[in-house]
Amino acid sequence: MHQINTTNGRLKIFTWHIHGSYLYYLSQGDYDIYIPVTERKSEGYYGRGETFPFGPNVIEVPAGEVRNMQFDCILFQSERNFLIDQHEVLADWQKQLPRVYVEHNTPEKHPTNTRHVMSDPQVTLVHVTHFNKLMWDSTGIPNVRVIEHGVCIPQVAYQGDIPRGIVVINHIQQRGRITGWDVFDEVRKHVPLDLIGMGTSESGGLGEVLNPQLPEFISHYRFFFNPIRYTSFGLAVCEAMMTGMPVVALATTEYVTVIKDGESGFIDTNIGNLIDKMNSLIADPARVADMGAKAKQTALEKFDINRFTSDWENTFRQTIQLTIHNHDKKNSIYQ
């Protein structure tokens, strides 16, 4: 017999390790996160890993033991989690626990007509940007909300002493147009740019820089450039703004609501205009410092880690209460 935590005690959340950065920021909240681990360390089953400085509230559980444990809420983070993983590691009674699905991405197929894979009306669907919520078809799901990113303030200050732009995208060339490889490849012919991320060495990049070292590394560059035309809001962009770095991006998706053109960075759909603006930042470090300060102020206001974890804890608790209410209603003699 399982029990749901209805008190104000620490919640026990079960999820999979999908996006390390997101899991790290999620773990800054006042709850415990349990993640499965296998010897193969396949997707979602990496455990804590060595990259992120997780605290003691991120707890590894051997995948085979998950079905014997008590949790307050299940958090799905990918299509595979929802369609396959839960059926492999959760007991039948755990599948009836309060459940939340966080959608990290924009629709890959049709931008407006893609039906979300999660259609269970009992599950809370969370999007990470309002743009994502706008684009996904989630008709029939009554509990849909947005929790915008939150990141910790890095203990580094913007330097901007390297007169180049920095791009941070994993496997950019292999992923092609979806990560803006064509845009990046064109822009770097006209603007001095460095590229970092997993699998970038083969694409003229500098290779991977581990997340804990990333803020210090990028803080020396003049500006941050994101060439992805159709995307969610990258955590690397939040982190760059937090260091006090101006951001250059395409005027698409959620970026138009965060980056103020000409103030905290530059946004445009005209690549030629962005090339000119980037070169102007290379030539005018004094202007860059002022724009970076405005970018940091925006980030401090919008991506506060305490707001982020509070939003998540409220979502978990509201989902738990809703599940209890629906369970009581289902079993009521008065229905």
Short mmCIF file of C-alpha atoms in Angstrom, two decimals:
data_model
loop_
_atom_site.label_atom_id
_atom_site.label_comp_id
_atom_site.label_asym_id
_atom_site.label_seq_id
_atom_site.Cartn_x
_atom_site.Cartn_y
_atom_site.Cartn_z
CA MET A 1 0.00 0.00 0.00
CA HIS A 2 1.43 3.35 -0.99
CA GLN A 3 0.92 6.70 0.67
CA ILE A 4 1.08 10.19 -0.86
CA ASN A 5 2.80 12.93 1.10
CA THR A 6 0.05 15.44 1.91
CA THR A 7 2.04 17.30 4.56
CA ASN A 8 4.61 20.04 4.13
CA GLY A 9 7.47 17.56 4.54
CA ARG A 10 10.14 17.09 1.89
CA LEU A 11 8.71 15.58 -1.25
CA LYS A 12 10.21 12.51 -2.92
CA ILE A 13 10.34 13.03 -6.68
CA PHE A 14 11.28 10.24 -9.08
CA THR A 15 12.66 11.22 -12.48
CA TRP A 16 15.29 10.26 -15.03
CA HIS A 17 18.64 11.97 -15.71
CA ILE A 18 17.90 13.44 -19.15
CA HIS A 19 19.33 16.97 -19.22
CA GLY A 20 22.15 17.32 -16.70
CA SER A 21 22.01 21.11 -16.51
CA TYR A 22 18.26 21.15 -16.00
CA LEU A 23 18.43 18.42 -13.38
CA TYR A 24 21.12 20.36 -11.52
CA TYR A 25 19.01 23.52 -11.37
CA LEU A 26 15.89 21.52 -10.50
CA SER A 27 17.83 19.95 -7.61
CA GLN A 28 18.32 23.35 -5.98
CA GLY A 29 14.80 23.00 -4.57
CA ASP A 30 13.72 21.82 -1.13
CA TYR A 31 12.77 18.26 -2.14
CA ASP A 32 14.57 14.98 -2.83
CA ILE A 33 15.09 13.70 -6.38
CA TYR A 34 15.54 9.98 -7.03
CA ILE A 35 17.11 8.90 -10.33
CA PRO A 36 17.58 5.35 -11.67
CA VAL A 37 21.00 4.00 -12.57
CA THR A 38 22.13 0.90 -14.49
CA GLU A 39 25.54 -0.56 -15.20
CA ARG A 40 25.13 0.28 -18.91
CA LYS A 41 24.52 3.97 -18.09
CA SER A 42 22.11 4.31 -21.02
CA GLU A 43 20.01 7.46 -21.64
CA GLY A 44 18.18 8.42 -18.47
CA TYR A 45 20.09 5.87 -16.39
CA TYR A 46 23.42 7.68 -15.98
CA GLY A 47 22.94 8.28 -12.28
CA ARG A 48 24.57 11.38 -10.81
CA GLY A 49 27.60 11.22 -13.10
CA GLU A 50 30.76 13.26 -12.59
CA THR A 51 29.90 16.48 -14.44
CA PHE A 52 27.57 18.34 -12.09
CA PRO A 53 28.09 19.11 -8.38
CA PHE A 54 24.81 17.56 -7.27
CA GLY A 55 23.94 17.83 -3.60
CA PRO A 56 22.84 14.97 -1.33
CA ASN A 57 19.20 15.43 -2.38
CA VAL A 58 19.91 13.76 -5.76
CA ILE A 59 19.82 10.08 -4.91
CA GLU A 60 20.73 7.17 -7.17
CA VAL A 61 18.50 4.10 -7.14
CA PRO A 62 19.37 0.84 -8.94
CA ALA A 63 16.76 0.58 -11.69
CA GLY A 64 15.64 -2.85 -10.49
CA GLU A 65 14.81 -1.50 -7.03
CA VAL A 66 12.69 1.48 -8.14
CA ARG A 67 9.41 -0.49 -8.05
CA ASN A 68 9.83 -1.19 -4.34
CA MET A 69 10.15 2.46 -3.30
CA GLN A 70 7.75 5.15 -2.12
CA PHE A 71 7.56 8.39 -4.12
CA ASP A 72 5.24 11.38 -3.99
CA CYS A 73 5.40 12.30 -7.68
CA ILE A 74 6.77 10.96 -10.96
CA LEU A 75 8.42 13.43 -13.36
CA PHE A 76 8.68 12.47 -17.04
CA GLN A 77 11.24 14.42 -19.08
CA SER A 78 11.10 12.78 -22.50
CA GLU A 79 8.88 10.82 -24.85
CA ARG A 80 10.87 7.69 -24.04
CA ASN A 81 10.30 8.19 -20.31
CA PHE A 82 6.56 8.30 -20.88
CA LEU A 83 6.15 5.59 -23.52
CA ILE A 84 8.82 3.06 -22.51
CA ASP A 85 10.85 3.76 -19.37
CA GLN A 86 7.97 4.00 -16.91
CA HIS A 87 6.69 0.58 -17.95
CA GLU A 88 10.13 -0.95 -17.48
CA VAL A 89 10.97 0.42 -14.03
CA LEU A 90 7.74 1.44 -12.27
CA ALA A 91 5.29 -0.88 -10.56
CA ASP A 92 1.65 -0.65 -11.65
CA TRP A 93 0.69 1.21 -8.46
CA GLN A 94 3.51 3.74 -9.02
CA LYS A 95 2.07 4.55 -12.45
CA GLN A 96 -1.03 5.86 -10.66
CA LEU A 97 0.96 8.28 -8.51
CA PRO A 98 0.78 12.04 -9.19
CA ARG A 99 2.59 12.61 -12.46
CA VAL A 100 4.15 15.60 -14.24
CA TYR A 101 5.61 15.71 -17.76
CA VAL A 102 8.09 18.51 -18.49
CA GLU A 103 8.46 19.22 -22.22
CA HIS A 104 11.90 20.68 -22.87
CA ASN A 105 11.60 21.14 -26.63
CA THR A 106 9.61 22.69 -29.43
CA PRO A 107 7.70 20.30 -31.76
CA GLU A 108 10.10 18.60 -34.18
CA LYS A 109 7.49 17.74 -36.79
CA HIS A 110 4.90 20.33 -37.78
CA PRO A 111 5.50 23.51 -35.73
CA THR A 112 1.82 24.11 -34.88
CA ASN A 113 -0.08 20.88 -35.59
CA THR A 114 1.99 18.34 -33.66
CA ARG A 115 -0.08 16.57 -31.01
CA HIS A 116 1.82 16.15 -27.79
CA VAL A 117 2.64 12.52 -27.01
CA MET A 118 1.35 12.93 -23.47
CA SER A 119 -2.45 12.97 -23.71
CA ASP A 120 -3.36 11.67 -20.24
CA PRO A 121 -5.64 14.29 -18.61
CA GLN A 122 -4.48 13.16 -15.15
CA VAL A 123 -0.89 14.29 -15.85
CA THR A 124 0.28 17.90 -15.46
CA LEU A 125 2.11 19.12 -18.58
CA VAL A 126 4.84 21.72 -18.00
CA HIS A 127 6.48 23.74 -20.77
CA VAL A 128 9.73 25.64 -20.24
CA THR A 129 8.66 28.65 -22.36
CA HIS A 130 5.37 30.26 -23.33
CA PHE A 131 6.39 29.86 -26.97
CA ASN A 132 6.59 26.08 -26.53
CA LYS A 133 3.15 26.00 -24.90
CA LEU A 134 1.78 28.07 -27.77
CA MET A 135 3.12 25.73 -30.46
CA TRP A 136 2.36 22.27 -29.04
CA ASP A 137 -1.16 20.90 -29.53
CA SER A 138 -2.13 19.80 -26.03
CA THR A 139 -5.90 19.88 -26.52
CA GLY A 140 -7.73 17.91 -23.85
CA ILE A 141 -5.01 18.20 -21.21
CA PRO A 142 -6.57 20.35 -18.47
CA ASN A 143 -3.41 21.05 -16.49
CA VAL A 144 -0.87 22.81 -18.71
CA ARG A 145 1.51 25.39 -17.30
CA VAL A 146 4.81 27.14 -17.95
CA ILE A 147 7.82 27.14 -15.64
CA GLU A 148 10.49 29.40 -17.11
CA HIS A 149 14.15 28.60 -16.53
CA GLY A 150 16.03 29.43 -13.39
CA VAL A 151 19.82 29.31 -13.01
CA CYS A 152 22.28 29.89 -10.21
CA ILE A 153 24.36 33.06 -10.31
CA PRO A 154 27.87 32.06 -11.43
CA GLN A 155 30.77 33.23 -9.29
CA VAL A 156 32.44 34.89 -12.27
CA ALA A 157 32.36 38.37 -13.76
CA TYR A 158 32.20 39.22 -17.44
CA GLN A 159 35.63 39.99 -18.92
CA GLY A 160 35.07 40.27 -22.67
CA ASP A 161 38.82 40.39 -23.31
CA ILE A 162 38.71 37.94 -26.24
CA PRO A 163 37.47 39.87 -29.31
CA ARG A 164 35.43 36.95 -30.60
CA GLY A 165 31.94 35.54 -30.19
CA ILE A 166 31.26 32.19 -28.51
CA VAL A 167 28.74 29.51 -29.58
CA VAL A 168 27.82 26.64 -27.24
CA ILE A 169 25.97 23.74 -28.93
CA ASN A 170 26.59 20.00 -28.68
CA HIS A 171 27.00 18.05 -31.95
CA ILE A 172 25.97 21.08 -33.99
CA GLN A 173 27.13 19.80 -37.38
CA GLN A 174 25.69 16.31 -36.92
CA ARG A 175 22.30 17.75 -35.95
CA GLY A 176 22.25 20.07 -38.96
CA ARG A 177 19.62 22.72 -39.54
CA ILE A 178 17.77 21.95 -36.32
CA THR A 179 20.68 23.43 -34.35
CA GLY A 180 21.46 26.12 -36.93
CA TRP A 181 24.63 24.58 -38.36
CA ASP A 182 24.02 26.30 -41.71
CA VAL A 183 23.56 29.67 -39.98
CA PHE A 184 26.68 29.25 -37.86
CA ASP A 185 28.76 28.05 -40.82
CA GLU A 186 27.82 31.14 -42.83
CA VAL A 187 28.29 33.64 -40.02
CA ARG A 188 31.74 32.38 -39.05
CA LYS A 189 32.97 33.31 -42.54
CA HIS A 190 32.36 36.96 -41.64
CA VAL A 191 32.69 37.13 -37.84
CA PRO A 192 35.40 35.67 -35.55
CA LEU A 193 33.58 32.93 -33.65
CA ASP A 194 34.63 30.02 -31.44
CA LEU A 195 32.50 26.92 -31.01
CA ILE A 196 32.39 24.65 -27.95
CA GLY A 197 30.33 21.60 -27.04
CA MET A 198 30.37 17.84 -27.34
CA GLY A 199 31.39 16.63 -30.79
CA THR A 200 32.51 20.07 -31.99
CA SER A 201 36.20 19.27 -32.49
CA GLU A 202 35.39 17.72 -35.89
CA SER A 203 33.52 20.90 -36.89
CA GLY A 204 36.34 23.37 -36.30
CA GLY A 205 35.33 23.83 -32.67
CA LEU A 206 37.24 23.62 -29.41
CA GLY A 207 35.49 20.56 -28.02
CA GLU A 208 33.55 20.15 -24.80
CA VAL A 209 33.83 22.41 -21.77
CA LEU A 210 32.23 20.85 -18.69
CA ASN A 211 29.25 22.75 -17.32
CA PRO A 212 30.83 23.84 -14.02
CA GLN A 213 33.69 25.49 -15.97
CA LEU A 214 31.44 26.98 -18.64
CA PRO A 215 30.62 30.40 -17.10
CA GLU A 216 34.29 31.21 -16.48
CA PHE A 217 35.27 30.00 -19.95
CA ILE A 218 32.68 31.98 -21.89
CA SER A 219 33.00 35.14 -19.74
CA HIS A 220 36.17 36.09 -21.63
CA TYR A 221 34.41 36.30 -25.00
CA ARG A 222 32.93 39.53 -26.35
CA PHE A 223 29.42 38.15 -26.90
CA PHE A 224 27.36 34.95 -26.98
CA PHE A 225 25.81 33.88 -30.29
CA ASN A 226 22.96 31.41 -30.63
CA PRO A 227 22.30 30.40 -34.27
CA ILE A 228 19.32 28.09 -33.62
CA ARG A 229 16.29 29.30 -35.55
CA TYR A 230 13.63 27.10 -33.94
CA THR A 231 14.30 26.16 -30.38
CA SER A 232 13.35 26.23 -26.77
CA PHE A 233 15.27 28.72 -24.58
CA GLY A 234 18.81 27.42 -24.05
CA LEU A 235 20.14 27.22 -20.51
CA ALA A 236 23.53 28.24 -21.89
CA VAL A 237 21.95 31.55 -22.96
CA CYS A 238 20.59 32.09 -19.43
CA GLU A 239 24.04 31.35 -18.00
CA ALA A 240 25.75 33.72 -20.45
CA MET A 241 23.38 36.55 -19.54
CA MET A 242 23.99 35.86 -15.84
CA THR A 243 27.71 36.46 -16.32
CA GLY A 244 26.92 39.87 -17.85
CA MET A 245 27.39 38.93 -21.50
CA PRO A 246 25.30 40.35 -24.36
CA VAL A 247 23.52 37.76 -26.50
CA VAL A 248 23.04 37.75 -30.27
CA ALA A 249 20.26 35.48 -31.52
CA LEU A 250 17.64 35.04 -34.18
CA ALA A 251 14.42 36.95 -33.55
CA THR A 252 12.40 33.76 -33.27
CA THR A 253 10.81 31.67 -30.50
CA GLU A 254 11.08 32.93 -26.90
CA TYR A 255 14.18 35.05 -27.53
CA VAL A 256 12.11 38.00 -28.71
CA THR A 257 10.55 38.29 -25.21
CA VAL A 258 13.88 38.20 -23.35
CA ILE A 259 16.57 39.92 -25.44
CA LYS A 260 15.95 43.62 -26.00
CA ASP A 261 17.39 44.49 -29.38
CA GLY A 262 20.15 47.06 -29.10
CA GLU A 263 20.02 47.05 -25.29
CA SER A 264 20.93 43.62 -23.89
CA GLY A 265 22.00 42.14 -27.21
CA PHE A 266 20.83 41.90 -30.79
CA ILE A 267 18.01 39.90 -32.38
CA ASP A 268 17.02 39.85 -36.03
CA THR A 269 15.83 37.43 -38.71
CA ASN A 270 18.22 39.02 -41.21
CA ILE A 271 21.55 37.20 -40.92
CA GLY A 272 23.35 40.02 -42.71
CA ASN A 273 22.18 42.50 -40.09
CA LEU A 274 23.33 40.20 -37.28
CA ILE A 275 26.77 39.87 -38.89
CA ASP A 276 27.10 43.66 -38.94
CA LYS A 277 25.97 43.93 -35.32
CA MET A 278 28.40 41.24 -34.17
CA ASN A 279 31.30 42.96 -35.86
CA SER A 280 30.27 46.22 -34.19
CA LEU A 281 30.54 44.47 -30.81
CA ILE A 282 34.02 43.25 -31.71
CA ALA A 283 35.00 46.84 -32.50
CA ASP A 284 33.40 48.55 -29.49
CA PRO A 285 34.17 46.85 -26.14
CA ALA A 286 32.83 49.80 -24.14
CA ARG A 287 29.37 49.38 -25.63
CA VAL A 288 29.52 45.64 -24.97
CA ALA A 289 30.06 46.18 -21.24
CA ASP A 290 26.94 48.34 -21.01
CA MET A 291 24.84 45.85 -22.97
CA GLY A 292 26.17 42.99 -20.84
CA ALA A 293 25.16 44.78 -17.65
CA LYS A 294 21.60 45.09 -18.98
CA ALA A 295 21.63 41.43 -20.00
CA LYS A 296 22.64 40.46 -16.45
CA GLN A 297 19.89 42.59 -14.94
CA THR A 298 17.33 40.92 -17.19
CA ALA A 299 18.64 37.48 -16.23
CA LEU A 300 18.58 38.26 -12.51
CA GLU A 301 14.95 39.31 -12.79
CA LYS A 302 13.74 36.56 -15.12
CA PHE A 303 15.83 33.49 -14.26
CA ASP A 304 15.91 33.64 -10.49
CA ILE A 305 16.68 30.15 -9.13
CA ASN A 306 14.44 30.59 -6.09
CA ARG A 307 11.45 31.49 -8.27
CA PHE A 308 12.21 28.45 -10.46
CA THR A 309 12.38 25.92 -7.62
CA SER A 310 9.36 27.49 -5.91
CA ASP A 311 7.37 27.15 -9.14
CA TRP A 312 8.38 23.50 -9.34
CA GLU A 313 7.56 22.68 -5.72
CA ASN A 314 4.16 24.36 -6.10
CA THR A 315 3.53 22.33 -9.26
CA PHE A 316 4.44 19.08 -7.54
CA ARG A 317 2.22 19.85 -4.53
CA GLN A 318 -0.73 21.04 -6.63
CA THR A 319 -0.49 17.94 -8.81
CA ILE A 320 -0.46 15.76 -5.68
CA GLN A 321 -3.53 17.52 -4.29
CA LEU A 322 -5.34 17.22 -7.62
CA THR A 323 -4.57 13.50 -7.79
CA ILE A 324 -5.91 12.98 -4.26
CA HIS A 325 -9.05 14.95 -5.13
CA ASN A 326 -9.64 12.94 -8.32
CA HIS A 327 -9.01 9.68 -6.43
CA ASP A 328 -11.50 10.62 -3.71
CA LYS A 329 -14.06 11.70 -6.29
CA LYS A 330 -13.64 8.46 -8.24
CA ASN A 331 -14.27 6.40 -5.12
CA SER A 332 -17.07 8.55 -3.71
CA ILE A 333 -20.51 6.99 -3.17
CA TYR A 334 -22.03 10.35 -4.19
CA GLN A 335 -20.73 10.51 -7.75
#
